[in-house]
Coordinates of C-alpha atoms and ligand atoms in Angstrom, one line a residue:
M11 CA -30.7 13.5 7.3
S12 CA -28.6 12.5 10.2
V13 CA -24.9 11.8 9.5
H14 CA -25.4 8.2 10.6
K15 CA -28.3 7.7 8.2
Y16 CA -26.3 9.4 5.4
I17 CA -23.4 7.0 5.8
D18 CA -25.8 4.1 6.1
K19 CA -27.5 5.1 2.9
V20 CA -24.3 5.3 0.9
M21 CA -23.0 2.0 2.3
K22 CA -26.3 0.3 1.3
S23 CA -26.3 1.7 -2.2
T24 CA -22.7 0.8 -2.7
M25 CA -23.4 -2.9 -1.8
Q26 CA -26.5 -3.0 -4.0
S27 CA -24.8 -1.6 -7.1
T28 CA -21.6 -3.4 -6.8
P29 CA -22.3 -6.9 -5.3
G30 CA -19.6 -9.2 -3.9
Q31 CA -16.8 -6.6 -3.4
T32 CA -16.1 -7.4 0.2
E33 CA -12.7 -5.8 0.5
F34 CA -14.0 -2.6 -1.1
Y35 CA -16.9 -2.4 1.4
Q36 CA -14.4 -2.8 4.3
A37 CA -12.3 0.0 2.9
V38 CA -15.3 2.3 2.3
E39 CA -16.9 1.6 5.7
E40 CA -13.7 2.4 7.6
V41 CA -13.3 5.7 5.9
L42 CA -17.0 6.8 6.1
V43 CA -17.4 6.0 9.7
T44 CA -14.4 8.0 10.7
L45 CA -15.7 11.0 8.7
E46 CA -18.7 11.4 11.0
P47 CA -17.2 14.5 12.8
I48 CA -16.5 16.4 9.7
L49 CA -19.8 15.5 8.1
K50 CA -21.5 16.8 11.2
A51 CA -19.5 20.0 11.2
E52 CA -19.9 20.6 7.4
P53 CA -23.3 19.9 6.0
K54 CA -22.0 20.9 2.5
Y55 CA -20.7 17.4 1.9
D56 CA -24.1 15.9 2.3
Q57 CA -25.8 18.7 0.3
Q58 CA -23.3 18.2 -2.5
N59 CA -23.7 14.4 -2.5
I60 CA -20.0 14.1 -2.1
L61 CA -20.1 10.6 -0.4
E62 CA -22.3 9.2 -3.2
R63 CA -19.8 10.5 -5.8
I64 CA -16.5 9.6 -4.0
V65 CA -17.3 5.9 -3.7
I66 CA -17.8 5.5 -7.5
P67 CA -14.7 5.4 -9.7
E68 CA -14.5 7.9 -12.4
R69 CA -13.6 5.1 -14.8
Q70 CA -12.9 1.4 -14.6
I71 CA -11.1 -0.5 -17.4
I72 CA -11.2 -4.2 -17.6
F73 CA -9.5 -6.1 -20.4
R74 CA -8.3 -9.5 -21.6
V75 CA -4.6 -10.2 -21.5
T76 CA -3.4 -13.0 -23.8
W77 CA 0.2 -14.2 -23.8
M78 CA 2.2 -17.2 -24.9
D79 CA 3.8 -19.5 -22.3
D80 CA 7.1 -21.3 -22.8
A81 CA 5.2 -24.4 -24.1
G82 CA 3.7 -22.3 -26.9
K83 CA 0.3 -22.3 -25.4
I84 CA -1.9 -19.1 -25.3
Q85 CA -2.8 -18.2 -21.7
T86 CA -5.4 -15.7 -20.6
N87 CA -5.7 -13.3 -17.7
I88 CA -7.9 -10.4 -16.7
G89 CA -6.3 -6.8 -16.6
Y90 CA -7.7 -3.9 -14.6
R91 CA -7.2 -0.2 -14.2
V92 CA -9.5 1.7 -11.9
Q93 CA -9.2 5.5 -12.3
F94 CA -10.9 6.4 -9.1
N95 CA -10.5 10.1 -8.5
S96 CA -8.7 12.9 -10.3
A97 CA -9.8 15.9 -8.2
I98 CA -6.4 16.9 -7.1
G99 CA -4.1 15.5 -9.9
P100 CA -3.6 12.7 -12.5
Y101 CA -4.5 9.2 -11.3
K102 CA -1.6 7.6 -9.4
G103 CA -1.2 4.2 -7.9
G104 CA 0.3 0.8 -8.3
L105 CA -0.4 -2.4 -10.3
R106 CA -0.7 -5.7 -8.5
F107 CA -0.1 -9.0 -10.1
H108 CA -1.4 -11.8 -7.9
P109 CA -3.9 -14.6 -8.4
S110 CA -6.3 -13.1 -5.8
V111 CA -6.8 -9.9 -7.8
N112 CA -10.4 -9.1 -8.8
L113 CA -12.3 -5.9 -9.3
G114 CA -13.2 -5.6 -5.6
I115 CA -9.6 -5.8 -4.6
V116 CA -8.5 -3.2 -7.1
K117 CA -11.3 -0.9 -6.0
F118 CA -10.4 -1.2 -2.3
L119 CA -6.8 -0.3 -3.2
G120 CA -7.8 2.5 -5.5
F121 CA -10.2 4.0 -2.9
E122 CA -7.6 4.0 -0.3
Q123 CA -5.1 5.5 -2.7
I124 CA -7.3 8.7 -3.1
F125 CA -6.9 9.7 0.5
K126 CA -3.3 8.5 0.8
N127 CA -2.2 10.5 -2.1
S128 CA -4.1 13.5 -0.8
L129 CA -2.3 13.3 2.5
T130 CA 1.1 13.5 0.9
G131 CA 0.4 17.1 0.1
L132 CA 1.4 16.5 -3.6
P133 CA -0.9 16.9 -6.7
I134 CA -1.8 13.3 -7.3
G135 CA -5.2 11.7 -7.8
G136 CA -6.1 8.0 -6.9
G137 CA -6.0 4.9 -9.1
K138 CA -5.0 1.3 -9.0
G139 CA -4.7 -1.7 -11.3
G140 CA -3.3 -5.1 -11.8
S141 CA -4.1 -8.6 -13.0
N142 CA -4.9 -12.0 -11.6
F143 CA -1.7 -13.2 -13.3
D144 CA 0.6 -15.2 -10.9
P145 CA 4.3 -14.4 -11.4
K146 CA 5.4 -17.3 -9.2
G147 CA 7.1 -20.1 -11.1
K148 CA 7.0 -18.1 -14.4
S149 CA 10.2 -17.7 -16.5
D150 CA 11.6 -14.3 -17.3
G151 CA 10.3 -14.7 -20.9
E152 CA 6.8 -15.5 -19.7
I153 CA 6.8 -12.4 -17.3
M154 CA 8.0 -10.3 -20.3
R155 CA 5.4 -11.5 -22.7
F156 CA 2.7 -11.1 -20.1
C157 CA 3.9 -7.5 -19.2
Q158 CA 4.0 -6.6 -23.0
S159 CA 0.5 -7.8 -23.6
F160 CA -0.8 -6.1 -20.4
M161 CA 0.8 -2.8 -21.6
L162 CA -0.5 -3.2 -25.1
E163 CA -4.0 -2.4 -23.7
L164 CA -3.1 -0.2 -20.7
S165 CA -1.1 2.2 -22.9
K166 CA -4.3 3.5 -24.3
Y167 CA -5.4 5.0 -21.0
I168 CA -2.2 6.2 -19.3
G169 CA 0.0 9.3 -19.7
E170 CA 2.3 11.6 -17.8
T171 CA -0.5 14.0 -16.9
R172 CA -3.3 11.4 -17.1
D173 CA -2.5 8.3 -15.2
V174 CA 0.9 7.1 -13.9
P175 CA 0.9 3.5 -12.6
A176 CA 3.7 1.9 -10.5
G177 CA 4.5 -1.3 -8.6
D178 CA 2.6 -3.2 -5.9
I179 CA 2.5 -6.9 -5.0
G180 CA 4.2 -8.9 -7.7
V181 CA 5.2 -5.8 -9.7
G182 CA 8.8 -4.6 -9.1
G183 CA 11.7 -3.2 -11.1
R184 CA 11.7 -6.1 -13.6
E185 CA 8.0 -5.8 -14.5
I186 CA 8.1 -2.0 -14.7
G187 CA 11.0 -2.3 -17.1
Y188 CA 9.2 -4.7 -19.5
M189 CA 6.1 -2.5 -19.4
F190 CA 8.0 0.7 -20.0
G191 CA 9.9 -0.9 -23.0
E192 CA 6.6 -2.0 -24.5
Y193 CA 5.0 1.5 -24.0
K194 CA 8.0 3.1 -25.8
R195 CA 7.8 0.6 -28.6
L196 CA 4.1 1.3 -29.1
T197 CA 4.2 5.1 -28.9
G198 CA 7.8 6.0 -29.8
N199 CA 7.8 8.3 -26.8
F200 CA 10.3 8.2 -23.9
E201 CA 7.9 9.6 -21.1
G202 CA 7.5 9.2 -17.4
I203 CA 4.3 7.0 -17.7
L204 CA 5.4 4.7 -14.9
T205 CA 7.3 5.2 -11.7
G206 CA 9.6 2.8 -10.0
K207 CA 11.7 2.9 -13.2
G208 CA 15.4 1.7 -13.4
L209 CA 18.0 4.2 -12.3
N210 CA 19.6 4.3 -15.8
W211 CA 16.3 5.3 -17.5
G212 CA 14.4 7.8 -15.5
G213 CA 13.9 6.2 -12.1
S214 CA 14.4 8.1 -8.9
L215 CA 17.0 7.2 -6.3
A216 CA 15.4 6.0 -3.0
R217 CA 12.1 4.9 -4.7
T218 CA 12.9 1.3 -4.0
E219 CA 13.5 1.9 -0.4
A220 CA 10.8 4.6 0.1
T221 CA 7.7 2.7 1.3
G222 CA 9.6 0.8 4.0
F223 CA 11.8 3.8 5.0
G224 CA 8.7 6.0 5.1
S225 CA 6.8 3.5 7.3
V226 CA 9.6 3.5 9.8
Y227 CA 9.9 7.3 9.8
F228 CA 6.1 7.5 10.5
A229 CA 6.5 5.1 13.5
E230 CA 9.3 7.2 14.8
N231 CA 7.1 10.3 14.6
I232 CA 4.4 8.6 16.6
L233 CA 6.9 7.5 19.2
N234 CA 8.6 10.8 19.4
K235 CA 5.2 12.4 20.2
Q236 CA 5.1 10.1 23.3
K237 CA 8.7 11.2 24.1
D238 CA 9.9 7.7 23.0
S239 CA 11.8 6.4 20.0
L240 CA 12.6 3.2 18.0
E241 CA 16.0 2.9 19.6
G242 CA 16.4 -0.5 21.3
K243 CA 12.9 -1.7 20.2
I244 CA 12.1 -5.2 19.1
A245 CA 10.0 -5.4 15.9
A246 CA 7.8 -8.0 14.4
V247 CA 7.6 -7.6 10.6
S248 CA 5.5 -9.6 8.1
G249 CA 6.2 -10.0 4.4
S250 CA 9.6 -10.2 2.8
G251 CA 9.0 -8.2 -0.4
N252 CA 9.8 -4.6 -1.2
V253 CA 8.0 -3.0 1.7
A254 CA 9.2 -5.5 4.4
I255 CA 12.9 -5.6 3.3
Y256 CA 13.3 -1.8 3.5
T257 CA 11.3 -1.5 6.7
I258 CA 13.7 -4.0 8.3
Q259 CA 16.8 -2.1 6.9
K260 CA 15.6 1.2 8.2
L261 CA 14.6 -0.3 11.6
Y262 CA 18.3 -1.3 12.0
D263 CA 19.4 2.3 11.1
M264 CA 17.1 3.6 13.8
G265 CA 18.6 1.3 16.4
A266 CA 15.7 -1.2 16.5
K267 CA 15.9 -5.0 15.7
A268 CA 13.5 -6.9 13.4
V269 CA 13.1 -10.5 14.5
T270 CA 10.5 -11.9 12.1
C271 CA 9.6 -11.8 8.4
S272 CA 7.3 -14.0 6.3
D273 CA 6.1 -15.0 2.9
S274 CA 3.0 -16.7 1.5
R275 CA 4.5 -20.1 2.6
G276 CA 5.8 -19.5 6.1
M277 CA 7.6 -17.3 8.6
I278 CA 11.1 -16.8 10.0
Y279 CA 11.8 -16.0 13.7
D280 CA 15.4 -14.9 14.2
K281 CA 15.9 -13.8 17.8
N282 CA 19.3 -12.3 16.9
G283 CA 17.7 -10.1 14.3
I284 CA 16.8 -10.9 10.7
D285 CA 20.0 -10.9 8.6
L286 CA 19.4 -8.4 5.7
D287 CA 21.9 -9.8 3.3
T288 CA 20.5 -13.3 3.6
L289 CA 17.0 -12.0 3.2
K290 CA 17.9 -9.9 0.1
L291 CA 19.8 -12.9 -1.4
I292 CA 16.8 -15.2 -1.1
K293 CA 14.0 -12.9 -1.9
E294 CA 15.4 -10.2 -4.3
T295 CA 18.1 -12.2 -6.1
R296 CA 16.9 -15.8 -6.1
R297 CA 13.2 -15.1 -5.7
D298 CA 13.0 -18.2 -3.6
S299 CA 11.1 -19.4 -0.5
L300 CA 12.0 -18.1 3.0
E301 CA 12.6 -21.7 4.0
E302 CA 16.1 -21.3 2.5
Y303 CA 16.9 -18.7 5.3
V304 CA 17.4 -21.4 8.0
L305 CA 19.9 -23.2 5.8
I306 CA 22.1 -20.1 6.0
R307 CA 21.2 -18.8 9.5
K308 CA 21.2 -22.0 11.5
N309 CA 19.9 -20.4 14.8
A310 CA 16.7 -19.1 13.2
T311 CA 13.5 -21.0 13.1
Y312 CA 11.1 -21.5 10.1
L313 CA 7.5 -22.2 10.5
P314 CA 5.3 -23.2 7.5
V315 CA 1.9 -21.6 7.3
H316 CA 0.1 -24.9 7.9
S317 CA 1.7 -25.2 11.3
Y318 CA 0.6 -21.7 12.5
P319 CA -1.7 -21.9 15.6
E320 CA -5.2 -22.1 14.2
G321 CA -6.8 -18.8 13.2
T322 CA -3.6 -16.8 13.7
N323 CA -0.6 -15.5 11.8
A324 CA 2.5 -16.7 13.7
V325 CA 4.4 -13.6 12.9
W326 CA 2.3 -11.8 15.6
G327 CA 2.9 -14.5 18.2
V328 CA 6.4 -13.4 19.2
P329 CA 7.4 -11.0 22.0
C330 CA 7.9 -7.5 20.5
D331 CA 7.5 -3.8 21.1
V332 CA 6.3 -2.7 17.7
A333 CA 4.7 -4.5 14.7
F334 CA 4.9 -3.7 11.0
P335 CA 2.4 -5.7 8.9
S336 CA 3.9 -5.4 5.5
A337 CA 2.6 -8.2 3.3
T338 CA -1.1 -8.0 2.4
Q339 CA -4.7 -7.1 3.4
N340 CA -6.3 -8.7 6.5
E341 CA -3.1 -10.4 7.7
L342 CA -3.6 -9.3 11.3
N343 CA -6.9 -10.3 12.9
L344 CA -8.4 -10.0 16.3
A345 CA -6.7 -13.1 17.7
D346 CA -3.3 -11.8 16.4
M347 CA -3.9 -8.3 18.0
K348 CA -4.7 -9.9 21.3
N349 CA -1.4 -11.9 21.0
L350 CA 0.5 -8.8 20.2
H351 CA -1.0 -6.9 23.2
K352 CA -0.4 -9.8 25.5
N353 CA 3.3 -10.0 24.4
G354 CA 3.9 -6.3 25.1
C355 CA 3.5 -4.7 21.7
K356 CA 2.7 -1.0 21.9
L357 CA 2.5 0.2 18.3
V358 CA 1.2 -1.2 15.0
C359 CA 2.4 0.6 11.9
E360 CA 0.8 -0.5 8.6
G361 CA 3.3 -0.9 5.7
A362 CA 0.7 -3.0 3.7
N363 CA -2.7 -1.7 2.6
M364 CA -5.5 -2.6 5.0
P365 CA -3.6 -5.3 6.8
T366 CA -5.5 -5.0 10.1
T367 CA -9.1 -6.3 10.3
P368 CA -11.7 -3.9 11.6
D369 CA -12.3 -5.8 14.9
A370 CA -8.5 -5.9 15.5
I371 CA -8.3 -2.1 15.0
E372 CA -11.1 -1.6 17.5
Y373 CA -9.3 -3.8 20.1
M374 CA -6.1 -2.0 19.5
L375 CA -7.6 1.4 20.0
A376 CA -9.6 0.3 23.0
N377 CA -6.4 -1.0 24.6
K378 CA -4.6 2.3 24.0
M379 CA -2.0 0.8 21.6
M380 CA -0.5 3.3 19.2
F381 CA -1.5 3.0 15.5
G382 CA 0.0 4.2 12.2
P383 CA -2.8 3.6 9.7
A384 CA -1.8 2.5 6.1
K385 CA -3.0 5.6 4.3
A386 CA -0.5 7.7 6.3
A387 CA 2.2 5.2 7.2
N388 CA 2.8 3.7 3.8
A389 CA 2.4 6.9 1.8
G390 CA 6.2 7.3 1.4
G391 CA 6.2 5.0 -1.6
V392 CA 3.7 7.0 -3.7
A393 CA 5.1 10.3 -2.4
T394 CA 8.5 9.3 -3.8
S395 CA 6.8 8.2 -7.0
Q396 CA 5.6 11.8 -7.3
L397 CA 9.2 13.0 -6.7
E398 CA 10.2 10.7 -9.6
M399 CA 7.5 12.3 -11.8
S400 CA 8.9 15.8 -10.8
Q401 CA 12.4 14.8 -11.8
N402 CA 11.1 13.4 -15.1
A403 CA 9.2 16.5 -15.8
S404 CA 12.2 18.7 -15.2
M405 CA 14.7 16.3 -16.8
S406 CA 16.7 16.3 -13.6
K407 CA 18.2 13.8 -11.2
W408 CA 18.4 14.3 -7.5
S409 CA 20.8 12.5 -5.1
F410 CA 19.7 9.7 -2.8
A411 CA 20.3 12.0 0.3
D412 CA 18.1 14.7 -1.3
V413 CA 15.2 12.4 -2.0
D414 CA 15.5 10.6 1.4
S415 CA 15.4 13.9 3.1
K416 CA 12.4 15.0 1.2
L417 CA 10.7 11.7 2.1
R418 CA 11.5 12.2 5.8
T419 CA 10.0 15.8 5.7
I420 CA 6.8 14.5 3.9
M421 CA 6.3 11.7 6.5
K422 CA 6.6 14.2 9.3
S423 CA 4.1 16.5 7.6
I424 CA 1.7 13.6 7.1
F425 CA 2.0 12.8 10.8
D426 CA 1.5 16.4 11.9
L427 CA -1.5 16.9 9.6
S428 CA -3.2 13.7 10.8
Y429 CA -2.4 14.6 14.5
D430 CA -3.6 18.2 14.2
T431 CA -6.7 17.1 12.4
S432 CA -7.5 14.5 15.1
K433 CA -7.3 17.4 17.6
E434 CA -9.4 19.7 15.6
F435 CA -12.2 17.1 15.5
G436 CA -12.1 16.3 19.2
D437 CA -10.2 13.0 19.4
E438 CA -6.6 14.1 19.9
G439 CA -4.2 11.3 18.9
N440 CA -6.6 9.2 16.9
I441 CA -4.4 9.2 13.8
M442 CA -6.6 7.0 11.8
M443 CA -9.5 9.5 12.1
G444 CA -7.2 12.5 11.6
A445 CA -5.7 10.9 8.5
N446 CA -9.0 10.0 6.9
I447 CA -10.6 13.4 7.5
A448 CA -7.5 15.4 6.3
G449 CA -7.2 13.2 3.2
F450 CA -11.0 13.4 2.5
R451 CA -11.3 17.2 3.1
K452 CA -8.9 18.3 0.4
V453 CA -10.3 15.9 -2.2
A454 CA -14.0 16.7 -1.4
D455 CA -13.4 20.5 -1.4
S456 CA -11.6 20.2 -4.8
M457 CA -14.6 18.2 -6.2
I458 CA -16.9 21.0 -5.0
D459 CA -14.8 23.7 -6.6
Q460 CA -14.9 21.8 -9.9
G461 CA -18.7 21.4 -10.1
A462 CA -20.4 18.3 -11.3
V463 CA -17.4 16.0 -11.3
Ligands
NDP530 P1 6.0 -7.7 -2.9 O1 5.4 -8.4 -4.0 O2 7.4 -7.1 -3.0 O3 6.0 -8.5 -1.6 C1 4.8 -9.0 -1.0 C2 5.2 -9.9 0.2 O4 4.0 -10.3 0.8 C3 5.9 -11.2 -0.2 O5 6.7 -11.6 0.9 C4 4.7 -12.2 -0.4 O6 5.1 -13.5 -0.2 C5 3.8 -11.7 0.7 N1 2.4 -11.9 0.4 C6 1.7 -11.4 -0.7 N2 0.4 -11.9 -0.7 C7 0.3 -12.7 0.3 C8 -0.8 -13.4 0.8 N3 -2.0 -13.4 0.3 N4 -0.5 -14.2 2.0 C9 0.7 -14.1 2.6 N5 1.7 -13.4 2.1 C10 1.5 -12.7 1.0 O7 4.9 -6.5 -2.6 P2 5.2 -5.2 -1.7 O8 6.2 -5.4 -0.7 O9 5.4 -4.1 -2.7 O10 3.7 -4.9 -1.1 C11 3.4 -5.4 0.2 C12 2.2 -4.6 0.7 O11 2.5 -3.2 0.8 C13 0.9 -4.7 -0.1 O12 -0.2 -4.6 0.7 C14 1.0 -3.4 -1.0 O13 -0.2 -3.0 -1.4 C15 1.6 -2.4 0.1 N6 2.2 -1.2 -0.5 C16 3.3 -1.3 -1.4 C17 3.9 -0.1 -1.8 C18 5.1 -0.2 -2.7 O14 5.6 0.9 -3.0 N7 5.5 -1.4 -3.2 C19 3.4 1.2 -1.3 C20 2.4 1.2 -0.3 C21 1.9 0.0 0.1 P3 5.7 -14.4 -1.5 O15 7.1 -13.9 -1.6 O16 5.5 -15.8 -1.1 O17 4.9 -14.0 -2.7
2IT531 O1 -0.1 1.3 -2.5 C1 0.7 2.1 -2.9 O2 0.7 3.3 -2.5 C2 1.7 1.7 -4.0 N1 1.6 0.5 -4.4 C3 2.6 2.7 -4.6 C4 1.9 3.5 -5.7 C5 2.8 4.4 -6.5 O3 2.2 5.0 -7.4 O4 4.0 4.5 -6.2

C-alpha cells in the first residue's frame, strides 16, 4: 500500500470508530502527514500496523465526579484520564479543568503528549486527563471538594511507576495540593504521584517556571541557528496563565520585550512592555480579569474579546518580531497569521498545545517564517516534571540553578534532535516534521521491541 493510502486508511478508521472528536483528528492528521518520509523509508511501521495501534489509547477512564457546592447542592462533572501510550515509560501528562473539556480534547492532548514526552529524551509515556469543571467563580472550598472527589476515583489508576498527572489549564499549585492531600488520605502513602507539587512537600524548584522558560529557550535556539537572537525583539504573547507569565519573564531576561497578553475575556497591549508584577498580582494572586491591568498601568490599552476585529484574535494584530501563543488550542488562525506576517513577525513559538490552525501553519511555512512547534517548544514543562519525579525517587532536592540548567540543556537537545531529523529526511529546517518524526521513531521502535502492545 502507498504511504498516502496507508495514512488515509488510518484517518478514515479513526473518524469512523471515534465520531465527533474534531480536535483529536486535527492532532492525528498533523502528525501522520509529517511522518510520510519515515513511513516511506521504513516499511516496518506499516507491516507492524504501528499507525493503527498508536492512534488508539491503551486505556481511557471516564467517571462521574460529584461534589457539594457552598449552597449545599450536589453538583456533577465528568472526569477523564486517557492513558495513551506507555511504550517508553509510565503515562505522564497534565489534567485540564475547563468547561470545554470532552473526550476528544483529552485525546488530542494525550496524543500530542506521547511524541512530546519522547522528544525530551526522558523515560515518560503519554497521558492526559481533566474535567469539564469550571474553576472560575468557585470558592476555595468548592475547588477543594471538587479536587477531592476527582482524586477519589483517579487514585485507583495512578502511581509513581504507572501514571503521574500534573497541571494544565485550570490546574495549578492549589489544585495539585488538594488532590495530593486526598491521595495521601486515601492510601496512607506519601508518594510522587503528581508533579507540580508545593516546594515544601516534594515539588521541584523551577517547575512553575519551566514551560514558559523552556519555550523561550527553544525560540532562542531557533534564532541562534539563523545567527540571530531574542535580544531587542518585540514579542506578542497570548494567555496570562502559567505558561504566558513565565514566557514573558524569560523574554525580559533574554533582552526582549513582551507587549501583549490576554485572557478569556480580552487582551492588553502595553507598548512599554507588560509589567510582570502587575500581571502576577492580577492573575496569580487575585485570580482576576486582565481588565484590572489598565487601572494600574494607565498607558496600556485593554480590548475586550467582543471588540476584536471579526474572525481574529487581537493579540496577533500588533507589530512584533516574534509571537508566543500560550493560551489554548486554535487561538491563532489564518487571518491572524497573515496579520503577523504583514506586521513583520518572523517566528511563532508555541507555548500552548496546538494553538495554530493547520491552514495558518501552512501559510507560515510557505512564507518562510520560523516555527517552534508545540510538541518541541513547550516540552520544558513535562521534562521538568520528570526531573521532579527523579528527585522524588532519589529523595533529593536540587537547586533552582541546577534544574534550570538541566532544562536549558534539554531544550537545546530537543532542538538539535528535531533539526538533525529534518535534515536526515530531506527537509532541513522543517522543525515540525523533524520533531514529529523523531518523537514517533523512538515510541514506534519501542512498541515493535515489545511485541503485541
Ligand atoms: P492556565 O490555566 O494557567 O492559563 C490559561 C490561560 O489561557 C489563561 O489566561 C486563560 O484565560 C486563557 N485561556 C484558557 N482557555 C481559553 C480559551 N478557550 N479562550 C481564551 N483564553 C483562554 O494554563 P497554562 O498556562 O498552564 O496552559 C496554557 C496552554 O499551555 C495550554 O494549551 C496548555 O495545554 C499548554 N501547556 C501547559 C503546560 C504547563 O506546564 N502548564 C505545559 C505545556 C503546555 P482566563 O484567565 O480567563 O481563564
Ligand atoms: O501539556 C503539557 O505538557 C503539560 N500540561 C505538562 C504535563 C506534565 O506532566 O508536566
